[in-house]
CSV table of C-alpha atoms and ligand atoms in Angstrom, one decimal:
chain,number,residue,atom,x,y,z
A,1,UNK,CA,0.0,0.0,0.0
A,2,UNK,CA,0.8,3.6,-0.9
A,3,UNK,CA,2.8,4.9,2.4
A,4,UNK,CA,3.5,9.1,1.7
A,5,UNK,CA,6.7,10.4,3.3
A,6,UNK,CA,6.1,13.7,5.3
A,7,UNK,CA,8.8,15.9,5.2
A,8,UNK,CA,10.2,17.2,8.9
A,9,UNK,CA,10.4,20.7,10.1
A,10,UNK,CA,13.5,21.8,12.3
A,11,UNK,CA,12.1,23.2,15.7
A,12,UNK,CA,13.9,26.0,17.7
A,13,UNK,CA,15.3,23.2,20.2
A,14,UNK,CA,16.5,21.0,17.1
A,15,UNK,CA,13.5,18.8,17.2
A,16,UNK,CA,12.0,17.8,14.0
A,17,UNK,CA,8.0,18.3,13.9
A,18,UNK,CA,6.0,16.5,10.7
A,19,UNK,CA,4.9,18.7,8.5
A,20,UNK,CA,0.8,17.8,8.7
A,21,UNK,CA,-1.1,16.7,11.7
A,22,UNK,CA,-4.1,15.2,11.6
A,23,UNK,CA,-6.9,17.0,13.6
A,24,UNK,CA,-8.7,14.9,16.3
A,25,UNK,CA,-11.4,17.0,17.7
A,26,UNK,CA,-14.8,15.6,17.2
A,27,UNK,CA,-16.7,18.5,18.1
A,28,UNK,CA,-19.3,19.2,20.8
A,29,UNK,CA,-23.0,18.4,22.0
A,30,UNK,CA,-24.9,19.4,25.3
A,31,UNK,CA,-22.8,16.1,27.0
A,32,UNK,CA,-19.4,17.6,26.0
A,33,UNK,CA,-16.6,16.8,23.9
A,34,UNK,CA,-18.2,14.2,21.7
A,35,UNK,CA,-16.5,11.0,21.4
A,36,UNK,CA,-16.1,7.8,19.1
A,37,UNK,CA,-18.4,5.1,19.1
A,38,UNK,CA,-17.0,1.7,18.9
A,39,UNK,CA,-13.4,2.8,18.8
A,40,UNK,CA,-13.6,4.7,15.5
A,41,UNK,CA,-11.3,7.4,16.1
A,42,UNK,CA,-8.8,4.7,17.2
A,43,UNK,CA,-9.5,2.8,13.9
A,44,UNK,CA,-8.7,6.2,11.8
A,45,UNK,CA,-5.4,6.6,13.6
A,46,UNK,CA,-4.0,3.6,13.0
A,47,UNK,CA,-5.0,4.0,9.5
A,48,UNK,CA,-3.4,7.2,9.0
A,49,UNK,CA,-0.1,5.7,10.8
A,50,UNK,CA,-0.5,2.9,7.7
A,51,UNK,CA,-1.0,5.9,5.4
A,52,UNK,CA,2.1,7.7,6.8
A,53,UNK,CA,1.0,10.3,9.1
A,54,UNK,CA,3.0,11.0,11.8
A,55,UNK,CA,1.8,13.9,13.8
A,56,UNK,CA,-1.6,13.9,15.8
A,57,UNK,CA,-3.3,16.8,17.5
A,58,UNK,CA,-5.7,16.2,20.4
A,59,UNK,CA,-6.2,18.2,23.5
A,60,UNK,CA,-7.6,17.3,27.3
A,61,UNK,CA,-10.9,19.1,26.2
A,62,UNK,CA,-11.3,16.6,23.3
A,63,UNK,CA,-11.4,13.7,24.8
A,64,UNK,CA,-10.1,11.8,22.5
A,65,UNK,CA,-6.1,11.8,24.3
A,66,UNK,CA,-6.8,8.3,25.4
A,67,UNK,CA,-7.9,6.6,21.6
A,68,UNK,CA,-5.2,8.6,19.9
A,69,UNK,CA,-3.1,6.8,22.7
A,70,UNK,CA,-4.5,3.3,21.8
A,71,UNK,CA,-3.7,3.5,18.5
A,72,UNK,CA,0.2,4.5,18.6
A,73,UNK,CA,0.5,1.9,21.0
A,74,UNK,CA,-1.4,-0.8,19.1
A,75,UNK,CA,0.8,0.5,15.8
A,76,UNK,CA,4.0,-0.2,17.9
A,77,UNK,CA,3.1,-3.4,19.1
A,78,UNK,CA,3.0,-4.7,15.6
A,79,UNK,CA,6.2,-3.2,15.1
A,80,UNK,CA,4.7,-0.9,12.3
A,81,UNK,CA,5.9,2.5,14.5
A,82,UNK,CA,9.0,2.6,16.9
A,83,UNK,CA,7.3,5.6,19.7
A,84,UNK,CA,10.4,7.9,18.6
A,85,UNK,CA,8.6,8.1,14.9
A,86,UNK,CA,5.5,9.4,16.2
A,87,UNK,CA,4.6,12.8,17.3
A,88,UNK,CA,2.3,13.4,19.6
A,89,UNK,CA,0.6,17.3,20.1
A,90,UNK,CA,-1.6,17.7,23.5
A,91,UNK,CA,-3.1,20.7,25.1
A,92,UNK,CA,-3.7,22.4,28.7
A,93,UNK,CA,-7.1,23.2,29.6
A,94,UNK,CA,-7.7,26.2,30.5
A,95,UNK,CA,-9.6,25.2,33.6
A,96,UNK,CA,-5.7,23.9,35.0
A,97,UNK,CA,-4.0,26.8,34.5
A,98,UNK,CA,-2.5,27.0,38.1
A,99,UNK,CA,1.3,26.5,39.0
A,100,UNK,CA,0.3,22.6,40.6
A,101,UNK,CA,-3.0,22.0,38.4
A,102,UNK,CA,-0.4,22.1,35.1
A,103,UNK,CA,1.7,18.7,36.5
A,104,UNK,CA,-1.9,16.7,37.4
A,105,UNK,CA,-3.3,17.6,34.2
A,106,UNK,CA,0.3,16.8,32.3
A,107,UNK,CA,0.3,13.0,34.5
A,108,UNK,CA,-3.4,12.8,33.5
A,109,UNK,CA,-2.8,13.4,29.5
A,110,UNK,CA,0.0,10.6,30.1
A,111,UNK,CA,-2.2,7.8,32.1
A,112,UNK,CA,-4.9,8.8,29.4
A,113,UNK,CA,-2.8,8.1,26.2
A,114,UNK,CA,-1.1,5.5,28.0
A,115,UNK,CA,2.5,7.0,27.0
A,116,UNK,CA,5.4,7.9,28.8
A,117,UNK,CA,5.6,11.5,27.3
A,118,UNK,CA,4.4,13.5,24.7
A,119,UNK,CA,5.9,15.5,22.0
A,120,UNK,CA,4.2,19.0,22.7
A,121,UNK,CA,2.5,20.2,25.0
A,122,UNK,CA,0.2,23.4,24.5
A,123,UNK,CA,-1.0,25.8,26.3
A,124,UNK,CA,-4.5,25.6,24.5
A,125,UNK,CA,-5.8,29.5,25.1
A,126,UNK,CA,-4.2,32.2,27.2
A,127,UNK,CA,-7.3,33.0,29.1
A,128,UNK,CA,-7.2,30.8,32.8
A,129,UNK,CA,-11.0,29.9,33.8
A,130,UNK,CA,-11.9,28.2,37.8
A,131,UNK,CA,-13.6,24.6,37.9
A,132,UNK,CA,-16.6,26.2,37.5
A,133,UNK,CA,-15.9,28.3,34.2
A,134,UNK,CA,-15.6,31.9,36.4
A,135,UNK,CA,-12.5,34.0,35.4
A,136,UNK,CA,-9.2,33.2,36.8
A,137,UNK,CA,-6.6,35.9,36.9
A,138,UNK,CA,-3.9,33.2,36.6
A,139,UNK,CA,-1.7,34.6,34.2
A,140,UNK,CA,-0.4,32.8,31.5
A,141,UNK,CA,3.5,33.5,32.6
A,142,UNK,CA,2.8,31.4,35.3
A,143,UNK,CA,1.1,28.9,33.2
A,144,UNK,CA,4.2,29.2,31.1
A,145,UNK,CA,6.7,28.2,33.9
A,146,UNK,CA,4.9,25.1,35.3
A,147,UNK,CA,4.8,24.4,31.6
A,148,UNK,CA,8.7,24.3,31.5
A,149,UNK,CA,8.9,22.2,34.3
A,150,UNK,CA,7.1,19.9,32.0
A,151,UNK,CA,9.7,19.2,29.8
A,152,UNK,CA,12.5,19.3,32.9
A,153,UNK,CA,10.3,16.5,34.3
A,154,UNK,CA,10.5,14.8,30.7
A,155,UNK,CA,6.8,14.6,30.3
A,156,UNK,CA,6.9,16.8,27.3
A,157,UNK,CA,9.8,16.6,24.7
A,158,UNK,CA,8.2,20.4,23.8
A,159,UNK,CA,6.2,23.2,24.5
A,160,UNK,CA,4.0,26.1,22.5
A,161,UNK,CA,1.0,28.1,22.6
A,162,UNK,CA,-2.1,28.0,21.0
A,163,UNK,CA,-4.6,31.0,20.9
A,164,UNK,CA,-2.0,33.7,21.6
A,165,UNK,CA,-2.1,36.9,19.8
A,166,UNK,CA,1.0,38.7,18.7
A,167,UNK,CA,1.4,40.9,22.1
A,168,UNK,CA,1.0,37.6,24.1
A,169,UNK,CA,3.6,35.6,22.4
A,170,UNK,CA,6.0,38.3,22.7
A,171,UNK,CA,5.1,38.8,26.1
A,172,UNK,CA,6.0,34.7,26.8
A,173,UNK,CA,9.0,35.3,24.6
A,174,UNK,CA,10.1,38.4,26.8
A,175,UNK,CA,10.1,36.0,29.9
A,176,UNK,CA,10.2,32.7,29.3
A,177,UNK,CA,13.2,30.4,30.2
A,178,UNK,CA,12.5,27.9,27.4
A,179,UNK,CA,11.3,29.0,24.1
A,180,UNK,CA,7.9,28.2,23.0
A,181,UNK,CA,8.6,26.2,19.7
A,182,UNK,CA,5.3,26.4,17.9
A,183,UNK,CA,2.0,28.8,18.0
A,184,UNK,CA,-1.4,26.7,16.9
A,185,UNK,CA,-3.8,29.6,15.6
A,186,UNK,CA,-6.9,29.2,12.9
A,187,UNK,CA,-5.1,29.0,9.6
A,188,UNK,CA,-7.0,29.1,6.1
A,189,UNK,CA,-8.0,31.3,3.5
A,190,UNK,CA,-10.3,33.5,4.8
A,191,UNK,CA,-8.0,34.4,7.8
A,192,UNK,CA,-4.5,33.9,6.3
A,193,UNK,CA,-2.6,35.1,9.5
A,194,UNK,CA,0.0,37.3,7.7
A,195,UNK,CA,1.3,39.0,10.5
A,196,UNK,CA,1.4,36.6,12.9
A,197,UNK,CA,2.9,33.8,11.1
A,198,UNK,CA,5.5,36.4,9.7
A,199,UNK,CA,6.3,37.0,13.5
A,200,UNK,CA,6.3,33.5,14.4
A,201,UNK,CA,8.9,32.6,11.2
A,202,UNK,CA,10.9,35.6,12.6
A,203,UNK,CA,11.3,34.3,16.2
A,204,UNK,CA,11.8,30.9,14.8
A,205,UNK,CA,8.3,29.6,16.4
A,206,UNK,CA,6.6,26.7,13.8
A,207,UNK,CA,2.7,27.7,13.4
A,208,UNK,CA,0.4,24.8,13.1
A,209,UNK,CA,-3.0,26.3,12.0
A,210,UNK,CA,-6.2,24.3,12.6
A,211,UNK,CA,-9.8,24.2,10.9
A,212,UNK,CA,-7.7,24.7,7.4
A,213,UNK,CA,-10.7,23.7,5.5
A,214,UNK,CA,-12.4,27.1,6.4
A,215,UNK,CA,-15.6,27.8,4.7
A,216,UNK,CA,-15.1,24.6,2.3
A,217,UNK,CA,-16.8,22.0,3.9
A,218,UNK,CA,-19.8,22.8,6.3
A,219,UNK,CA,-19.2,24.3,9.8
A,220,UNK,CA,-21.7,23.7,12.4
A,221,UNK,CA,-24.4,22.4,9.8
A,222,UNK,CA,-24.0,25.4,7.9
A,223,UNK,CA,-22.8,26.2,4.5
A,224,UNK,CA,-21.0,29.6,5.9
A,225,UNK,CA,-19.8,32.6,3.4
A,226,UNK,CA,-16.6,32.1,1.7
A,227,UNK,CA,-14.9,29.9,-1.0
A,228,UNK,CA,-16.4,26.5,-1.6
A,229,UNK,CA,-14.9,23.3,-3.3
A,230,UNK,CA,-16.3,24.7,-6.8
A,231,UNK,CA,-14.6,28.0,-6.3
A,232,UNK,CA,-13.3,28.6,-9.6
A,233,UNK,CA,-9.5,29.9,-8.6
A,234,UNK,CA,-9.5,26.6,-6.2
A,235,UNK,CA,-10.9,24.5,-8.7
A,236,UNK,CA,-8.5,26.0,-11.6
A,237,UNK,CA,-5.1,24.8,-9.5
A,238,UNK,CA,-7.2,21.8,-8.6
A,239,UNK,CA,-6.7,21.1,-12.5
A,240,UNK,CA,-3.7,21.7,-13.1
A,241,UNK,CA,-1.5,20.0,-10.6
A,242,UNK,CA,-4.3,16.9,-10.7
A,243,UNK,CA,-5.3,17.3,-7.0
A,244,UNK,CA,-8.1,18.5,-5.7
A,245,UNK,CA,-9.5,21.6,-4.4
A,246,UNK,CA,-9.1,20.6,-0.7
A,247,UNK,CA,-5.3,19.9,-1.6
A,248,UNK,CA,-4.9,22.5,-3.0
A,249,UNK,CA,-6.0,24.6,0.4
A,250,UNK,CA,-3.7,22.2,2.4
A,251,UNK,CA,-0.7,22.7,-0.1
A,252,UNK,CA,-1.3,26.3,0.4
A,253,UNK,CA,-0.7,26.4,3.9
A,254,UNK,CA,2.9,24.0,3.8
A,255,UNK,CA,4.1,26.4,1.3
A,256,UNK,CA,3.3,28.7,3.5
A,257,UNK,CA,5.6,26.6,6.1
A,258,UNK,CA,2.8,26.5,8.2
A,259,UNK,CA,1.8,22.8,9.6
A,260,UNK,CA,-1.7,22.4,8.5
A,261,UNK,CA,-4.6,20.4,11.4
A,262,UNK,CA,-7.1,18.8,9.0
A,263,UNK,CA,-9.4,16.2,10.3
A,264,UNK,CA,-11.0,13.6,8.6
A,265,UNK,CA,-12.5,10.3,9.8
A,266,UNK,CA,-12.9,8.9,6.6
A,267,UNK,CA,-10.0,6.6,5.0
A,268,UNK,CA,-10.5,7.9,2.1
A,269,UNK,CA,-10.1,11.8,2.9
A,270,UNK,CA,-7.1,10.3,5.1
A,271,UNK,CA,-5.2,9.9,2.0
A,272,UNK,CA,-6.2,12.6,0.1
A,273,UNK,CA,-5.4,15.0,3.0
A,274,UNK,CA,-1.5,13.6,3.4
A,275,UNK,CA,-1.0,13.0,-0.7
A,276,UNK,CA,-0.1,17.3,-0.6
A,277,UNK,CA,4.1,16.3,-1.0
A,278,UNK,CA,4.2,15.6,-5.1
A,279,UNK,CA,3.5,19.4,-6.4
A,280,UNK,CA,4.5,22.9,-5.0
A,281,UNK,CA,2.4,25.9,-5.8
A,282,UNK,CA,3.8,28.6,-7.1
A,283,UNK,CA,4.3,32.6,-5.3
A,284,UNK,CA,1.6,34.0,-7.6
A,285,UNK,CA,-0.7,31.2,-6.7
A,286,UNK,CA,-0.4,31.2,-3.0
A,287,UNK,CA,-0.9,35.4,-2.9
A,288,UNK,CA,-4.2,34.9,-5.4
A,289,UNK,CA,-5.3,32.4,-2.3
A,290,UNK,CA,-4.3,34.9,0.6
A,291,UNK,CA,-6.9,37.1,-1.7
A,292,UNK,CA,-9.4,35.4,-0.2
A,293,UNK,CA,-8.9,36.6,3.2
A,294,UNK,CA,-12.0,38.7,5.2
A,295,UNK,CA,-10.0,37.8,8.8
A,296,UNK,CA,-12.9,35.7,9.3
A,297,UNK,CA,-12.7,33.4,12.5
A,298,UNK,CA,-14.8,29.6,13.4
A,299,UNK,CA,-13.2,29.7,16.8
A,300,UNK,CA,-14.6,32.8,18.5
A,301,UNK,CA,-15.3,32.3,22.2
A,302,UNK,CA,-16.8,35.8,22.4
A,303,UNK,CA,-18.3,34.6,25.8
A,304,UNK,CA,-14.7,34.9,27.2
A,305,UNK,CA,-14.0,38.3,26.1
A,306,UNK,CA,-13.8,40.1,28.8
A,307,UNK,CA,-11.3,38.1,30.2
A,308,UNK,CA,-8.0,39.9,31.0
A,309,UNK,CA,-6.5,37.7,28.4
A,310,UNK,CA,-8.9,37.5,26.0
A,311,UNK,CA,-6.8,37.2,22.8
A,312,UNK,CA,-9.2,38.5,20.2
A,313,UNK,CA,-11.2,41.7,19.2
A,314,UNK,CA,-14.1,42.5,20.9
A,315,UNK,CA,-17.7,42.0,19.3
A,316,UNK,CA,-20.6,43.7,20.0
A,317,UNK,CA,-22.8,40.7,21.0
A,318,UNK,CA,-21.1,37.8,22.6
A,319,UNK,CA,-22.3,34.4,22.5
A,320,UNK,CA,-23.3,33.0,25.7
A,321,UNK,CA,-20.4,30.1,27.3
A,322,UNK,CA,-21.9,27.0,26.1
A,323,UNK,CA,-19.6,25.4,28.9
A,324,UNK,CA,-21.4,28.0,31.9
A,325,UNK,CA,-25.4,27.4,30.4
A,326,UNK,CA,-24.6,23.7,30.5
A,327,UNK,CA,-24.0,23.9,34.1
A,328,UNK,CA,-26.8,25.7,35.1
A,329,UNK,CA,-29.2,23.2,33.2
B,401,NDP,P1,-11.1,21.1,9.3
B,401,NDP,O1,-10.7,22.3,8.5
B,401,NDP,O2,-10.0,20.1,9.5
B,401,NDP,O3,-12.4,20.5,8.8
B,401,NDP,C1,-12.9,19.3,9.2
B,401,NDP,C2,-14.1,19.0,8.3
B,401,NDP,O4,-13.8,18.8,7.0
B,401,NDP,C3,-14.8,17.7,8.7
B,401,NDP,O5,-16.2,18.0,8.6
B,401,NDP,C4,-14.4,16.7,7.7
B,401,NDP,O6,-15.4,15.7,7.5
B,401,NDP,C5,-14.2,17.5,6.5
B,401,NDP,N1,-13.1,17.1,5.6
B,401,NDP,C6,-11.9,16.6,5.9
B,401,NDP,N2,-11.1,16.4,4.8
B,401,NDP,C7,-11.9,16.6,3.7
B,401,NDP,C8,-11.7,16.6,2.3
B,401,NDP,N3,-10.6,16.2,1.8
B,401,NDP,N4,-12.7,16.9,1.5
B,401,NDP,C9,-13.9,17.3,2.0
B,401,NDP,N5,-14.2,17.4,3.4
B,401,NDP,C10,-13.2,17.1,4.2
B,401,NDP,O7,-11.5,21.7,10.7
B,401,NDP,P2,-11.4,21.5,12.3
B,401,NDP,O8,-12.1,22.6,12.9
B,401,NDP,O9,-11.8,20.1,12.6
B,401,NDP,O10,-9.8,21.6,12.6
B,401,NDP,C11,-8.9,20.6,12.5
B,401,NDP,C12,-8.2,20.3,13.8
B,401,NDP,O11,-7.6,21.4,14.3
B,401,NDP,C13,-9.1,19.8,14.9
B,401,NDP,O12,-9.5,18.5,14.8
B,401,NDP,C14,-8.2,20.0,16.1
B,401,NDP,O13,-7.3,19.0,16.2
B,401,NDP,C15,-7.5,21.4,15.7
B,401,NDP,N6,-8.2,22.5,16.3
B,401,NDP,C16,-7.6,23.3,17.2
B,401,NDP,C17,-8.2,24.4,17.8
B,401,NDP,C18,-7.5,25.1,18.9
B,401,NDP,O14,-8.1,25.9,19.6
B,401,NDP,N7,-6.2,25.0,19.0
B,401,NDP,C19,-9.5,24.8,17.4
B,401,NDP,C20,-10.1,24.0,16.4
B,401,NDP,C21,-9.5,22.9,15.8
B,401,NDP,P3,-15.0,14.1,7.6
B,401,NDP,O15,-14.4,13.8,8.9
B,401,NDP,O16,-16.3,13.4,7.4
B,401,NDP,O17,-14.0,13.9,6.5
């Protein structure tokens, strides 16, 4: 079977990070994180291991740490994987944002995936939030530090942000005593991240940039403005380098040199996701796909913004926190 090589990305502390992940966040009901029935999500991740991926991207809140776990190990008992080939992206949640919450919430990612570390550890917003979803003033330098003991405890090979703005990584950057290594943000054409992934490059930070798909496929049941797979310049590239329009978004990002997150649970997107390494698109091409941006964002928790470190702009009519109305049902 057809096994694609993913090329490797040099990280600040010499690590080498693959160049796609593949996204492992299910999405949400009234119950939660949803989860996989029957151990699908397991089943997926051992297929993309056969496919070639080599990077995964969960997160406490997802709940899915523990089948993404399953699978690596399963893939290394058969000898398919050694652990060292594998990288493994997990994420903080915000309600552990305390100086001794961030070493239980590490050692419970660990007994959760079943592994003895990870490969990066994120800090999955910047905001901190009390069991109960209340503001926390916690600030994120302090996240930052227990963070760092992290990777001195050998929990985490590496650590990086996800959901900072510009000011905020600089701010970590300013005080930290080990560099973050990568920034996770929304990355695709409709919010192309110019500035921020041009600071990143500078300071030597790999961005990884999740939902890449944007308004192409259907976001919360909704066909949502934007370009779709039969946009014409998407569909044109499509046509000539014999991939399709989804590819071609993907493609855009890696020559971009950022790490695109997509997620799929179907084999057959699996492939077609990770077979992006056979063409290159060309300067003109990837600037008539940044034309698309509108700086639109999916992943707008307006209900946190008037937290201190709330990292986006303001809007006038915040949503209500899905996570607060729950509890009060
Ligand atoms: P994506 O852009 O990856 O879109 C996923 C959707 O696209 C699914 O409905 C999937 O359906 C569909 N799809 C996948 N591949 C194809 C294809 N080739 N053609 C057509 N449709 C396709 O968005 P996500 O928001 O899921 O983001 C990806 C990942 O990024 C997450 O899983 C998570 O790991 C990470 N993330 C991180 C965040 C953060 O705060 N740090 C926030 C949001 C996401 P199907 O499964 O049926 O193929």
């Amino acid at each position: 079977s057809a096994t694609i090589d993913v090329p490797m990305l040099k990280m600040l502390n010499d690590r080498e990070m693959p160049a796609i992940a593949l996204g492992t966040y299910l999405g949400f009901d009234k119950g939660g994180a949803v989860t996989s029935k029957d151990k699908q999500l397991r089943n997926v991740v051992m297929q993309a291991i056969d496919l070639g991926y080599r990077h995964f991207d969960t997160a406490a809140i997802y709940n899915t740490e523990a089948e993404v776990g399953e699978a690596i190990r399963m893939k290394i008992d058969e000898g398919v994987i050694k652990r060292e080939d594998v990288f493994l992206t997990t994420k903080l949640w915000n309600t552990h944002h305390k100086r001794e919450q961030v070493a239980v919430a590490m050692k419970e990612t660990l007994n959760k995936t079943g592994l003895d570390y990870v490969d990066l550890f994120l800090m999955h917003w910047p905001i901190a939030l009390n069991e109960d979803y209340s503001h926390s003033n916690t600030d994120y330098l302090e996240t930052w530090r227990a963070t760092e003991e992290m990777v001195k405890l050998g929990y985490t090979k590496s650590i990086g942000l996800s959901n900072f703005n510009k000011l905020q990584v600089a701010t970590v950057l300013q005080e930290c005593t080990i560099k973050p290594v990568a920034l996770q943000i929304e990355v695709h054409p409709q919010i192309i991240q110019e500035d921020l992934i041009t600071y990143a490059k500078d300071e030597g930070i790999i961005v990884m940039g999740y939902s890449p798909f944007g308004s192409l496929v259907k976001r919360f049941g909704m066909d949502l403005p934007g370009p779709k797979m039969d946009d014409p310049v998407l569909t044109s590239l499509a046509k000539k380098y014999e991939k399709t329009p989804a590819q071609i978004v993907l493609r855009w990002l890696v020559d971009r040199k950022v790490v695109p997150i997509p997620k799929t649970v179907s084999p057959k997107r699996l492939l077609e996701n990770i077979n992006i390494f056979d063409f290159k698109l060309k300067e003109e091409e990837i600037e008539k796909i940044n034309q698309f941006n509108s700086n639109t964002r999916y992943t707008l928790p307006s209900f946190w913004q008037k937290h201190p470190f709330y990292p986006f702009d303001m809007v006038p009519n915040p949503i209500p926190d899905p996570f607060r109305s729950e509890m009060k049902s």
